[in-house]
PDB file of C-alpha atoms and ligand atoms in Angstrom:
ATOM      1  CA  UNK A 464      14.439  -1.479  -1.042  1.00 76.00           C
ATOM      2  CA  UNK A 465      12.477   0.497   1.454  1.00 81.00           C
ATOM      3  CA  UNK A 466       9.072  -0.369   2.385  1.00 83.00           C
ATOM      4  CA  UNK A 467       6.268   1.505   4.109  1.00 82.00           C
ATOM      5  CA  UNK A 468       5.530   0.787   7.674  1.00 89.00           C
ATOM      6  CA  UNK A 469       1.931   0.532   9.026  1.00 91.00           C
ATOM      7  CA  UNK A 470       1.837   3.064  11.884  1.00 94.00           C
ATOM      8  CA  UNK A 471      -1.015   2.986  14.300  1.00 95.00           C
ATOM      9  CA  UNK A 472      -2.012   6.409  15.505  1.00 96.00           C
ATOM     10  CA  UNK A 473      -3.458   6.833  19.055  1.00 94.00           C
ATOM     11  CA  UNK A 474      -5.019   9.617  21.087  1.00 92.00           C
ATOM     12  CA  UNK A 475      -1.653  10.172  22.872  1.00 93.00           C
ATOM     13  CA  UNK A 476       0.103  10.648  19.409  1.00 94.00           C
ATOM     14  CA  UNK A 477      -2.494  13.462  18.416  1.00 93.00           C
ATOM     15  CA  UNK A 478      -2.357  15.089  21.871  1.00 92.00           C
ATOM     16  CA  UNK A 479       1.513  15.350  21.511  1.00 91.00           C
ATOM     17  CA  UNK A 480       0.716  18.005  18.709  1.00 87.00           C
ATOM     18  CA  UNK A 481       4.461  17.797  17.354  1.00 93.00           C
ATOM     19  CA  UNK A 482       5.959  16.874  14.165  1.00 95.00           C
ATOM     20  CA  UNK A 483       6.621  13.146  14.929  1.00 95.00           C
ATOM     21  CA  UNK A 484       3.686  11.939  12.685  1.00 97.00           C
ATOM     22  CA  UNK A 485       4.701  14.159   9.930  1.00 97.00           C
ATOM     23  CA  UNK A 486       8.158  12.725   9.973  1.00 97.00           C
ATOM     24  CA  UNK A 487       6.977   9.141   9.848  1.00 96.00           C
ATOM     25  CA  UNK A 488       4.564  10.143   7.008  1.00 97.00           C
ATOM     26  CA  UNK A 489       7.343  11.855   5.037  1.00 97.00           C
ATOM     27  CA  UNK A 490       9.603   8.809   5.479  1.00 96.00           C
ATOM     28  CA  UNK A 491       6.973   6.733   3.803  1.00 97.00           C
ATOM     29  CA  UNK A 492       4.835   5.238   6.636  1.00 97.00           C
ATOM     30  CA  UNK A 493       1.031   4.490   6.419  1.00 97.00           C
ATOM     31  CA  UNK A 494      -0.543   6.311   9.169  1.00 97.00           C
ATOM     32  CA  UNK A 495      -3.620   4.179  10.508  1.00 97.00           C
ATOM     33  CA  UNK A 496      -6.688   5.313  12.497  1.00 97.00           C
ATOM     34  CA  UNK A 497      -8.999   2.747  14.010  1.00 97.00           C
ATOM     35  CA  UNK A 498     -12.630   3.034  13.637  1.00 97.00           C
ATOM     36  CA  UNK A 499     -14.262   5.561  15.797  1.00 96.00           C
ATOM     37  CA  UNK A 500     -11.306   7.998  15.819  1.00 96.00           C
ATOM     38  CA  UNK A 501     -12.815   9.897  12.725  1.00 97.00           C
ATOM     39  CA  UNK A 502     -16.378  11.114  13.285  1.00 97.00           C
ATOM     40  CA  UNK A 503     -18.211   9.423  10.047  1.00 98.00           C
ATOM     41  CA  UNK A 504     -21.295  10.703   8.253  1.00 98.00           C
ATOM     42  CA  UNK A 505     -24.542   9.289   9.903  1.00 98.00           C
ATOM     43  CA  UNK A 506     -25.748   5.759   9.100  1.00 98.00           C
ATOM     44  CA  UNK A 507     -28.568   7.028   6.908  1.00 98.00           C
ATOM     45  CA  UNK A 508     -25.982   9.227   5.016  1.00 98.00           C
ATOM     46  CA  UNK A 509     -23.568   6.257   4.803  1.00 98.00           C
ATOM     47  CA  UNK A 510     -26.428   4.097   3.435  1.00 97.00           C
ATOM     48  CA  UNK A 511     -27.279   6.585   0.916  1.00 97.00           C
ATOM     49  CA  UNK A 512     -23.760   7.029  -0.532  1.00 97.00           C
ATOM     50  CA  UNK A 513     -23.362   2.915  -0.836  1.00 96.00           C
ATOM     51  CA  UNK A 514     -26.799   2.448  -2.183  1.00 95.00           C
ATOM     52  CA  UNK A 515     -27.508   5.258  -4.300  1.00 94.00           C
ATOM     53  CA  UNK A 516     -24.274   6.568  -5.936  1.00 93.00           C
ATOM     54  CA  UNK A 517     -22.931   3.423  -7.631  1.00 89.00           C
ATOM     55  CA  UNK A 518     -25.547   3.841 -10.317  1.00 91.00           C
ATOM     56  CA  UNK A 519     -25.090   7.512 -10.778  1.00 93.00           C
ATOM     57  CA  UNK A 520     -21.324   7.720 -11.168  1.00 90.00           C
ATOM     58  CA  UNK A 521     -20.178   9.314 -14.550  1.00 88.00           C
ATOM     59  CA  UNK A 522     -16.484   9.524 -14.239  1.00 85.00           C
ATOM     60  CA  UNK A 523     -13.776   7.410 -12.401  1.00 86.00           C
ATOM     61  CA  UNK A 524     -14.894   8.851  -8.937  1.00 91.00           C
ATOM     62  CA  UNK A 525     -17.679  11.237  -7.745  1.00 95.00           C
ATOM     63  CA  UNK A 526     -15.766  13.973  -6.386  1.00 95.00           C
ATOM     64  CA  UNK A 527     -16.530  17.302  -4.228  1.00 96.00           C
ATOM     65  CA  UNK A 528     -14.197  20.214  -4.904  1.00 93.00           C
ATOM     66  CA  UNK A 529     -14.109  22.455  -1.815  1.00 91.00           C
ATOM     67  CA  UNK A 530     -12.357  25.261  -3.512  1.00 85.00           C
ATOM     68  CA  UNK A 531     -15.191  25.824  -5.790  1.00 87.00           C
ATOM     69  CA  UNK A 532     -18.149  24.005  -3.861  1.00 91.00           C
ATOM     70  CA  UNK A 533     -19.167  21.900  -6.731  1.00 93.00           C
ATOM     71  CA  UNK A 534     -19.464  18.268  -7.633  1.00 95.00           C
ATOM     72  CA  UNK A 535     -18.093  16.239 -10.454  1.00 94.00           C
ATOM     73  CA  UNK A 536     -18.509  12.550 -11.754  1.00 94.00           C
ATOM     74  CA  UNK A 537     -22.137  12.338 -10.977  1.00 95.00           C
ATOM     75  CA  UNK A 538     -25.556  12.227 -13.079  1.00 95.00           C
ATOM     76  CA  UNK A 539     -28.367  12.958 -10.549  1.00 95.00           C
ATOM     77  CA  UNK A 540     -31.148  15.194  -9.800  1.00 96.00           C
ATOM     78  CA  UNK A 541     -30.887  18.248  -7.914  1.00 96.00           C
ATOM     79  CA  UNK A 542     -31.756  16.684  -4.458  1.00 96.00           C
ATOM     80  CA  UNK A 543     -29.546  13.802  -4.795  1.00 96.00           C
ATOM     81  CA  UNK A 544     -26.624  16.118  -5.881  1.00 96.00           C
ATOM     82  CA  UNK A 545     -27.274  18.535  -2.902  1.00 96.00           C
ATOM     83  CA  UNK A 546     -27.612  15.629  -0.478  1.00 97.00           C
ATOM     84  CA  UNK A 547     -24.257  14.086  -1.824  1.00 97.00           C
ATOM     85  CA  UNK A 548     -22.447  17.389  -1.748  1.00 97.00           C
ATOM     86  CA  UNK A 549     -23.461  18.114   1.943  1.00 97.00           C
ATOM     87  CA  UNK A 550     -22.295  14.715   3.036  1.00 98.00           C
ATOM     88  CA  UNK A 551     -18.945  15.126   1.359  1.00 97.00           C
ATOM     89  CA  UNK A 552     -18.397  18.644   2.477  1.00 97.00           C
ATOM     90  CA  UNK A 553     -19.363  17.633   6.126  1.00 97.00           C
ATOM     91  CA  UNK A 554     -16.775  14.709   5.738  1.00 98.00           C
ATOM     92  CA  UNK A 555     -14.007  16.886   4.338  1.00 96.00           C
ATOM     93  CA  UNK A 556     -14.563  19.179   7.563  1.00 96.00           C
ATOM     94  CA  UNK A 557     -14.207  16.313   9.728  1.00 97.00           C
ATOM     95  CA  UNK A 558     -11.281  14.563   8.030  1.00 97.00           C
ATOM     96  CA  UNK A 559      -9.586  18.062   7.863  1.00 96.00           C
ATOM     97  CA  UNK A 560      -9.875  18.351  11.579  1.00 96.00           C
ATOM     98  CA  UNK A 561      -8.140  14.996  12.498  1.00 97.00           C
ATOM     99  CA  UNK A 562      -5.598  15.606   9.947  1.00 96.00           C
ATOM    100  CA  UNK A 563      -4.802  19.216  11.325  1.00 95.00           C
ATOM    101  CA  UNK A 564      -4.487  17.590  14.760  1.00 95.00           C
ATOM    102  CA  UNK A 565      -2.131  14.749  13.605  1.00 96.00           C
ATOM    103  CA  UNK A 566      -0.011  17.213  11.305  1.00 96.00           C
ATOM    104  CA  UNK A 567      -0.209  20.689  12.886  1.00 95.00           C
ATOM    105  CA  UNK A 568       2.833  21.762  10.787  1.00 94.00           C
ATOM    106  CA  UNK A 569       0.659  21.443   7.445  1.00 95.00           C
ATOM    107  CA  UNK A 570      -2.459  23.297   8.563  1.00 90.00           C
ATOM    108  CA  UNK A 571      -3.023  26.395   7.009  1.00 84.00           C
ATOM    109  CA  UNK A 572      -0.263  26.128   4.451  1.00 91.00           C
ATOM    110  CA  UNK A 573      -1.750  23.197   2.341  1.00 93.00           C
ATOM    111  CA  UNK A 574      -3.953  23.456  -0.455  1.00 88.00           C
ATOM    112  CA  UNK A 575      -7.349  21.863  -0.265  1.00 86.00           C
ATOM    113  CA  UNK A 576      -8.013  19.339  -3.055  1.00 86.00           C
ATOM    114  CA  UNK A 577     -10.994  17.386  -3.942  1.00 91.00           C
ATOM    115  CA  UNK A 578     -12.893  14.525  -1.769  1.00 96.00           C
ATOM    116  CA  UNK A 579     -13.820  11.455  -3.799  1.00 94.00           C
ATOM    117  CA  UNK A 580     -16.271   8.849  -3.108  1.00 96.00           C
ATOM    118  CA  UNK A 581     -15.516   5.683  -4.770  1.00 95.00           C
ATOM    119  CA  UNK A 582     -18.738   3.457  -4.891  1.00 94.00           C
ATOM    120  CA  UNK A 583     -17.356   0.865  -7.194  1.00 93.00           C
ATOM    121  CA  UNK A 584     -15.758  -2.437  -6.352  1.00 94.00           C
ATOM    122  CA  UNK A 585     -12.150  -1.995  -7.256  1.00 93.00           C
ATOM    123  CA  UNK A 586     -11.143  -5.637  -8.252  1.00 94.00           C
ATOM    124  CA  UNK A 587     -11.882  -6.182 -11.856  1.00 91.00           C
ATOM    125  CA  UNK A 588     -12.936  -2.666 -12.724  1.00 87.00           C
ATOM    126  CA  UNK A 589     -11.218  -2.720 -16.010  1.00 81.00           C
ATOM    127  CA  UNK A 590     -10.133   0.903 -16.303  1.00 88.00           C
ATOM    128  CA  UNK A 591      -7.720   2.210 -18.883  1.00 89.00           C
ATOM    129  CA  UNK A 592      -4.100   1.143 -18.003  1.00 91.00           C
ATOM    130  CA  UNK A 593      -3.292   4.657 -16.813  1.00 91.00           C
ATOM    131  CA  UNK A 594      -6.468   5.241 -14.865  1.00 91.00           C
ATOM    132  CA  UNK A 595      -6.425   1.922 -13.223  1.00 91.00           C
ATOM    133  CA  UNK A 596      -6.233   1.617  -9.390  1.00 92.00           C
ATOM    134  CA  UNK A 597      -5.377  -2.055  -9.648  1.00 94.00           C
ATOM    135  CA  UNK A 598      -1.787  -1.370 -11.264  1.00 96.00           C
ATOM    136  CA  UNK A 599       1.030  -0.249  -8.921  1.00 97.00           C
ATOM    137  CA  UNK A 600       1.885   3.433  -9.123  1.00 97.00           C
ATOM    138  CA  UNK A 601       2.833   6.584  -7.351  1.00 97.00           C
ATOM    139  CA  UNK A 602       0.311   9.453  -7.869  1.00 96.00           C
ATOM    140  CA  UNK A 603       0.607  12.302 -10.163  1.00 94.00           C
ATOM    141  CA  UNK A 604      -1.871  15.072 -10.820  1.00 84.00           C
ATOM    142  CA  UNK A 605      -4.021  13.420  -8.028  1.00 78.00           C
ATOM    143  CA  UNK A 606      -5.870  16.762  -7.657  1.00 73.00           C
ATOM    144  CA  UNK A 607      -4.059  19.040 -10.339  1.00 80.00           C
ATOM    145  CA  UNK A 608      -0.843  20.458 -10.325  1.00 89.00           C
ATOM    146  CA  UNK A 609       1.329  20.363  -7.111  1.00 93.00           C
ATOM    147  CA  UNK A 610       4.406  22.539  -8.441  1.00 93.00           C
ATOM    148  CA  UNK A 611       6.405  20.331  -6.165  1.00 94.00           C
ATOM    149  CA  UNK A 612       4.222  20.077  -3.169  1.00 96.00           C
ATOM    150  CA  UNK A 613       3.422  16.494  -1.620  1.00 97.00           C
ATOM    151  CA  UNK A 614       0.326  14.853  -2.443  1.00 96.00           C
ATOM    152  CA  UNK A 615      -1.406  13.835   0.878  1.00 97.00           C
ATOM    153  CA  UNK A 616      -4.522  11.507   0.863  1.00 98.00           C
ATOM    154  CA  UNK A 617      -6.751  10.469   3.496  1.00 98.00           C
ATOM    155  CA  UNK A 618      -8.885   7.437   2.994  1.00 98.00           C
ATOM    156  CA  UNK A 619     -11.793   5.960   4.938  1.00 98.00           C
ATOM    157  CA  UNK A 620     -13.372   2.656   4.315  1.00 98.00           C
ATOM    158  CA  UNK A 621     -17.245   2.808   4.641  1.00 98.00           C
ATOM    159  CA  UNK A 622     -18.063  -0.757   3.361  1.00 98.00           C
ATOM    160  CA  UNK A 623     -19.849  -2.233   6.401  1.00 97.00           C
ATOM    161  CA  UNK A 624     -18.258  -5.626   6.052  1.00 98.00           C
ATOM    162  CA  UNK A 625     -15.259  -5.545   3.618  1.00 98.00           C
ATOM    163  CA  UNK A 626     -11.794  -4.460   4.163  1.00 98.00           C
ATOM    164  CA  UNK A 627     -10.044  -2.494   1.286  1.00 98.00           C
ATOM    165  CA  UNK A 628      -6.690  -4.284   0.526  1.00 98.00           C
ATOM    166  CA  UNK A 629      -3.632  -2.370  -0.830  1.00 97.00           C
ATOM    167  CA  UNK A 630      -0.404  -3.616  -2.144  1.00 97.00           C
ATOM    168  CA  UNK A 631       2.819  -1.555  -2.300  1.00 97.00           C
ATOM    169  CA  UNK A 632       6.064  -2.235  -4.318  1.00 97.00           C
ATOM    170  CA  UNK A 633       8.265   0.156  -2.441  1.00 97.00           C
ATOM    171  CA  UNK A 634       8.954   3.907  -2.090  1.00 97.00           C
ATOM    172  CA  UNK A 635       9.697   6.629  -4.624  1.00 97.00           C
ATOM    173  CA  UNK A 636      13.492   6.958  -4.244  1.00 96.00           C
ATOM    174  CA  UNK A 637      13.987   3.330  -4.802  1.00 97.00           C
ATOM    175  CA  UNK A 638      11.653   3.243  -7.646  1.00 97.00           C
ATOM    176  CA  UNK A 639      13.173   6.568  -9.219  1.00 96.00           C
ATOM    177  CA  UNK A 640      16.573   4.957  -9.064  1.00 95.00           C
ATOM    178  CA  UNK A 641      15.440   1.744 -10.946  1.00 97.00           C
ATOM    179  CA  UNK A 642      12.827   3.445 -13.413  1.00 97.00           C
ATOM    180  CA  UNK A 643      13.683   7.154 -13.488  1.00 96.00           C
ATOM    181  CA  UNK A 644      15.955   6.740 -16.596  1.00 94.00           C
ATOM    182  CA  UNK A 645      13.214   4.865 -18.614  1.00 95.00           C
ATOM    183  CA  UNK A 646      10.778   7.550 -17.478  1.00 95.00           C
ATOM    184  CA  UNK A 647      12.955  10.336 -18.821  1.00 91.00           C
ATOM    185  CA  UNK A 648      13.328  11.808 -15.240  1.00 91.00           C
ATOM    186  CA  UNK A 649      16.850  10.717 -14.437  1.00 87.00           C
ATOM    187  CA  UNK A 650      18.385  12.983 -15.303  1.00 83.00           C
ATOM    188  CA  UNK A 651      15.700  15.368 -16.141  1.00 82.00           C
ATOM    189  CA  UNK A 652      17.963  17.390 -18.558  1.00 73.00           C
ATOM    190  CA  UNK A 653      19.501  20.886 -18.282  1.00 66.00           C
ATOM    191  CA  UNK A 654      16.461  22.765 -17.233  1.00 76.00           C
ATOM    192  CA  UNK A 655      15.713  20.158 -14.383  1.00 83.00           C
ATOM    193  CA  UNK A 656      12.550  21.366 -12.440  1.00 88.00           C
ATOM    194  CA  UNK A 657      12.828  24.875 -13.215  1.00 87.00           C
ATOM    195  CA  UNK A 658       9.480  26.416 -14.457  1.00 86.00           C
ATOM    196  CA  UNK A 659       9.814  28.273 -17.712  1.00 86.00           C
ATOM    197  CA  UNK A 660       8.267  31.605 -18.470  1.00 86.00           C
ATOM    198  CA  UNK A 661       5.412  29.569 -20.313  1.00 87.00           C
ATOM    199  CA  UNK A 662       4.782  27.554 -17.272  1.00 86.00           C
ATOM    200  CA  UNK A 663       4.725  30.644 -15.184  1.00 87.00           C
ATOM    201  CA  UNK A 664       2.264  32.489 -17.440  1.00 84.00           C
ATOM    202  CA  UNK A 665      -0.063  29.356 -17.707  1.00 85.00           C
ATOM    203  CA  UNK A 666      -0.216  29.092 -13.782  1.00 83.00           C
ATOM    204  CA  UNK A 667      -0.981  32.798 -13.557  1.00 85.00           C
ATOM    205  CA  UNK A 668      -3.763  33.011 -16.123  1.00 83.00           C
ATOM    206  CA  UNK A 669      -5.294  29.731 -14.611  1.00 76.00           C
ATOM    207  CA  UNK A 670      -5.314  31.328 -10.868  1.00 85.00           C
ATOM    208  CA  UNK A 671      -6.780  34.336 -12.327  1.00 83.00           C
ATOM    209  CA  UNK A 672      -9.548  32.491 -13.699  1.00 82.00           C
ATOM    210  CA  UNK A 673     -10.051  30.542 -10.658  1.00 81.00           C
ATOM    211  CA  UNK A 674     -10.341  33.834  -8.625  1.00 82.00           C
ATOM    212  CA  UNK A 675     -12.821  35.190 -10.884  1.00 79.00           C
ATOM    213  CA  UNK A 676     -15.211  32.240 -10.414  1.00 80.00           C
ATOM    214  CA  UNK A 677     -13.927  29.391 -12.556  1.00 78.00           C
ATOM    215  CA  UNK A 678     -12.743  26.919 -10.140  1.00 75.00           C
ATOM    216  CA  UNK A 679     -12.130  24.360 -12.731  1.00 79.00           C
ATOM    217  CA  UNK A 680      -9.282  26.075 -14.115  1.00 76.00           C
ATOM    218  CA  UNK A 681      -6.868  24.627 -11.561  1.00 72.00           C
ATOM    219  CA  UNK A 682      -7.432  21.144 -12.738  1.00 76.00           C
ATOM    220  CA  UNK A 683      -5.445  21.896 -15.853  1.00 78.00           C
ATOM    221  CA  UNK A 684      -2.598  23.444 -14.474  1.00 76.00           C
ATOM    222  CA  UNK A 685       0.913  21.850 -14.945  1.00 83.00           C
ATOM    223  CA  UNK A 686       4.522  22.231 -14.060  1.00 92.00           C
ATOM    224  CA  UNK A 687       7.900  20.339 -15.010  1.00 92.00           C
ATOM    225  CA  UNK A 688       7.842  18.343 -11.663  1.00 94.00           C
ATOM    226  CA  UNK A 689       4.154  17.294 -12.300  1.00 95.00           C
ATOM    227  CA  UNK A 690       4.988  16.107 -15.722  1.00 93.00           C
ATOM    228  CA  UNK A 691       7.940  14.200 -14.333  1.00 94.00           C
ATOM    229  CA  UNK A 692       5.823  12.504 -11.783  1.00 96.00           C
ATOM    230  CA  UNK A 693       3.220  11.707 -14.550  1.00 95.00           C
ATOM    231  CA  UNK A 694       6.228   9.985 -16.601  1.00 95.00           C
ATOM    232  CA  UNK A 695       6.857   7.964 -13.538  1.00 96.00           C
ATOM    233  CA  UNK A 696       3.311   7.117 -12.921  1.00 97.00           C
ATOM    234  CA  UNK A 697       2.909   5.901 -16.354  1.00 96.00           C
ATOM    235  CA  UNK A 698       6.245   3.868 -16.721  1.00 97.00           C
ATOM    236  CA  UNK A 699       5.047   1.944 -13.654  1.00 97.00           C
ATOM    237  CA  UNK A 700       1.721   1.143 -14.880  1.00 97.00           C
ATOM    238  CA  UNK A 701       3.206   0.197 -18.440  1.00 97.00           C
ATOM    239  CA  UNK A 702       5.817  -2.275 -17.021  1.00 97.00           C
ATOM    240  CA  UNK A 703       4.427  -5.894 -17.070  1.00 96.00           C
ATOM    241  CA  UNK A 704       7.436  -7.241 -15.374  1.00 97.00           C
ATOM    242  CA  UNK A 705       7.224  -4.824 -12.598  1.00 97.00           C
ATOM    243  CA  UNK A 706       3.480  -5.127 -12.049  1.00 97.00           C
ATOM    244  CA  UNK A 707       3.975  -8.973 -11.892  1.00 97.00           C
ATOM    245  CA  UNK A 708       6.785  -9.177  -9.492  1.00 97.00           C
ATOM    246  CA  UNK A 709       5.423 -10.696  -6.475  1.00 97.00           C
ATOM    247  CA  UNK A 710       8.785 -10.339  -4.462  1.00 97.00           C
ATOM    248  CA  UNK A 711       8.203  -6.770  -4.259  1.00 96.00           C
ATOM    249  CA  UNK A 712       4.793  -6.796  -2.857  1.00 96.00           C
ATOM    250  CA  UNK A 713       3.598  -5.763   0.555  1.00 96.00           C
ATOM    251  CA  UNK A 714      -0.051  -5.980   1.471  1.00 97.00           C
ATOM    252  CA  UNK A 715      -2.050  -3.585   3.824  1.00 96.00           C
ATOM    253  CA  UNK A 716      -5.501  -4.531   4.995  1.00 97.00           C
ATOM    254  CA  UNK A 717      -7.891  -1.560   6.043  1.00 98.00           C
ATOM    255  CA  UNK A 718     -10.883  -2.757   7.889  1.00 97.00           C
ATOM    256  CA  UNK A 719     -14.459  -1.425   7.752  1.00 98.00           C
ATOM    257  CA  UNK A 720     -14.758   2.038   9.174  1.00 98.00           C
ATOM    258  CA  UNK A 721     -10.852   2.493   9.507  1.00 98.00           C
ATOM    259  CA  UNK A 722      -9.084   5.367   7.955  1.00 98.00           C
ATOM    260  CA  UNK A 723      -5.431   5.608   6.781  1.00 98.00           C
ATOM    261  CA  UNK A 724      -3.230   8.613   5.652  1.00 97.00           C
ATOM    262  CA  UNK A 725      -0.224   8.402   3.101  1.00 98.00           C
ATOM    263  CA  UNK A 726       1.742  10.647   1.016  1.00 98.00           C
ATOM    264  CA  UNK A 727       0.928   8.772  -2.265  1.00 98.00           C
ATOM    265  CA  UNK A 728       3.696  10.430  -4.373  1.00 97.00           C
ATOM    266  CA  UNK A 729       5.991   8.572  -2.183  1.00 97.00           C
ATOM    267  CA  UNK A 730       4.434   5.366  -1.248  1.00 98.00           C
ATOM    268  CA  UNK A 731       3.617   2.939  -4.273  1.00 98.00           C
ATOM    269  CA  UNK A 732       0.109   1.436  -4.347  1.00 97.00           C
ATOM    270  CA  UNK A 733      -2.427  -0.441  -5.894  1.00 97.00           C
ATOM    271  CA  UNK A 734      -5.923  -1.296  -4.747  1.00 97.00           C
ATOM    272  CA  UNK A 735      -6.285  -5.139  -4.692  1.00 95.00           C
ATOM    273  CA  UNK A 736      -9.970  -4.973  -3.585  1.00 97.00           C
ATOM    274  CA  UNK A 737     -12.673  -2.890  -1.892  1.00 97.00           C
ATOM    275  CA  UNK A 738     -15.822  -0.884  -2.434  1.00 97.00           C
ATOM    276  CA  UNK A 739     -17.011   2.301  -0.963  1.00 97.00           C
ATOM    277  CA  UNK A 740     -14.115   4.561   0.071  1.00 98.00           C
ATOM    278  CA  UNK A 741     -14.112   8.261   0.752  1.00 98.00           C
ATOM    279  CA  UNK A 742     -10.693   9.932  -0.094  1.00 97.00           C
ATOM    280  CA  UNK A 743      -9.409  13.493   0.913  1.00 97.00           C
ATOM    281  CA  UNK A 744      -6.633  15.133  -1.204  1.00 96.00           C
ATOM    282  CA  UNK A 745      -4.379  18.100  -0.014  1.00 96.00           C
ATOM    283  CA  UNK A 746      -1.341  19.383  -1.557  1.00 95.00           C
ATOM    284  CA  UNK A 747       1.341  20.216   1.027  1.00 97.00           C
ATOM    285  CA  UNK A 748       3.866  22.886  -0.193  1.00 96.00           C
ATOM    286  CA  UNK A 749       7.636  22.101   0.307  1.00 95.00           C
ATOM    287  CA  UNK A 750       7.845  24.980   2.657  1.00 95.00           C
ATOM    288  CA  UNK A 751       5.567  23.348   5.145  1.00 96.00           C
ATOM    289  CA  UNK A 752       7.528  19.837   5.085  1.00 97.00           C
ATOM    290  CA  UNK A 753       9.284  18.696   8.042  1.00 97.00           C
ATOM    291  CA  UNK A 754      11.713  16.487   6.028  1.00 97.00           C
ATOM    292  CA  UNK A 755      11.996  18.037   2.774  1.00 97.00           C
ATOM    293  CA  UNK A 756      14.771  16.481   1.514  1.00 96.00           C
ATOM    294  CA  UNK A 757      12.737  13.119   1.510  1.00 96.00           C
ATOM    295  CA  UNK A 758      10.374  14.695  -0.963  1.00 97.00           C
ATOM    296  CA  UNK A 759      10.191  13.402  -4.600  1.00 97.00           C
ATOM    297  CA  UNK A 760      10.917  16.721  -5.685  1.00 96.00           C
ATOM    298  CA  UNK A 761      14.444  16.867  -3.694  1.00 95.00           C
ATOM    299  CA  UNK A 762      15.162  13.258  -5.002  1.00 94.00           C
ATOM    300  CA  UNK A 763      14.592  14.463  -8.594  1.00 94.00           C
ATOM    301  CA  UNK A 764      16.499  17.787  -8.175  1.00 92.00           C
ATOM    302  CA  UNK A 765      19.461  16.021  -6.705  1.00 90.00           C
ATOM    303  CA  UNK A 766      19.607  14.179  -9.964  1.00 84.00           C
ATOM    304  CA  UNK A 767      19.047  16.804 -12.466  1.00 78.00           C
ATOM    305  CA  UNK A 768      21.370  18.914 -14.318  1.00 62.00           C
ATOM    306  CA  UNK A 769      19.532  22.225 -13.521  1.00 51.00           C
ATOM    307  CA  UNK A 770      17.673  23.276 -10.336  1.00 45.00           C
ATOM    308  CA  UNK A 771      15.048  25.645  -9.176  1.00 45.00           C
TER     309      UNK A 771
HETATM  310 FE1  FE2 B 956      -3.179   6.361  -6.633  1.00 75.97          FE
END
């Protein structure tokens, strides 16, 4: 079984401005940035996020949605909302600039997803099974439908003293081979990943709604690929013997003020512990990929009776 490698990204790597980091990422590496590489919010703003927002969270995460410039998951007065929105907007700009340097092939083609702040301690959070971050999974619908694009996430630990700890239990191709049949995606059936007339119509209507000022419309979009990934996500979380199989686990520790970048549709992950993380999400279309044959879409398509 293949496992993720932990790749430290240095200034030399960023200065090369080639596709080498994208290749490592697309093969399932975790790209790690030491503290100081990313420009963080000011100390006052970090303190505000850590101290104020834990008691104001109203959903799983507090999220800023750059495409519509709005917040979700927070119950607060206008001043608190405004400050939160400004901090997350500025953080999104800083993170995007760094990721564009690391992955120049993706810049311009990707879809901006949301920016989360996760103020609560992940260990023992007792979320519902399919929402839990403590169970190993690959991401699906991390920021709406991807239509076969890759889910790229950039994490930053802003806890002043506590590391964020992950465990992984391998990469998508091996998990697909082992669990795909049970999840109903190996094979996917005669239609494969092809989007139906209904799928096209739904996506078209939702994009039109987004263009006329309803940015939330994109969050309810779907596609055969995204539904297949959701079945993989749920199947892994529902399998107790998989979740308890320590022989599969590799642990990764992310120290305070470090950042890391992962294709979370490829790298299985669970958060063992940690509090106060910022998470940026993008969808990278298949046309922008350096190794499209490594994408989960290609892995599923190769095992489906029908293609696009
Ligand atoms: Fe996840």
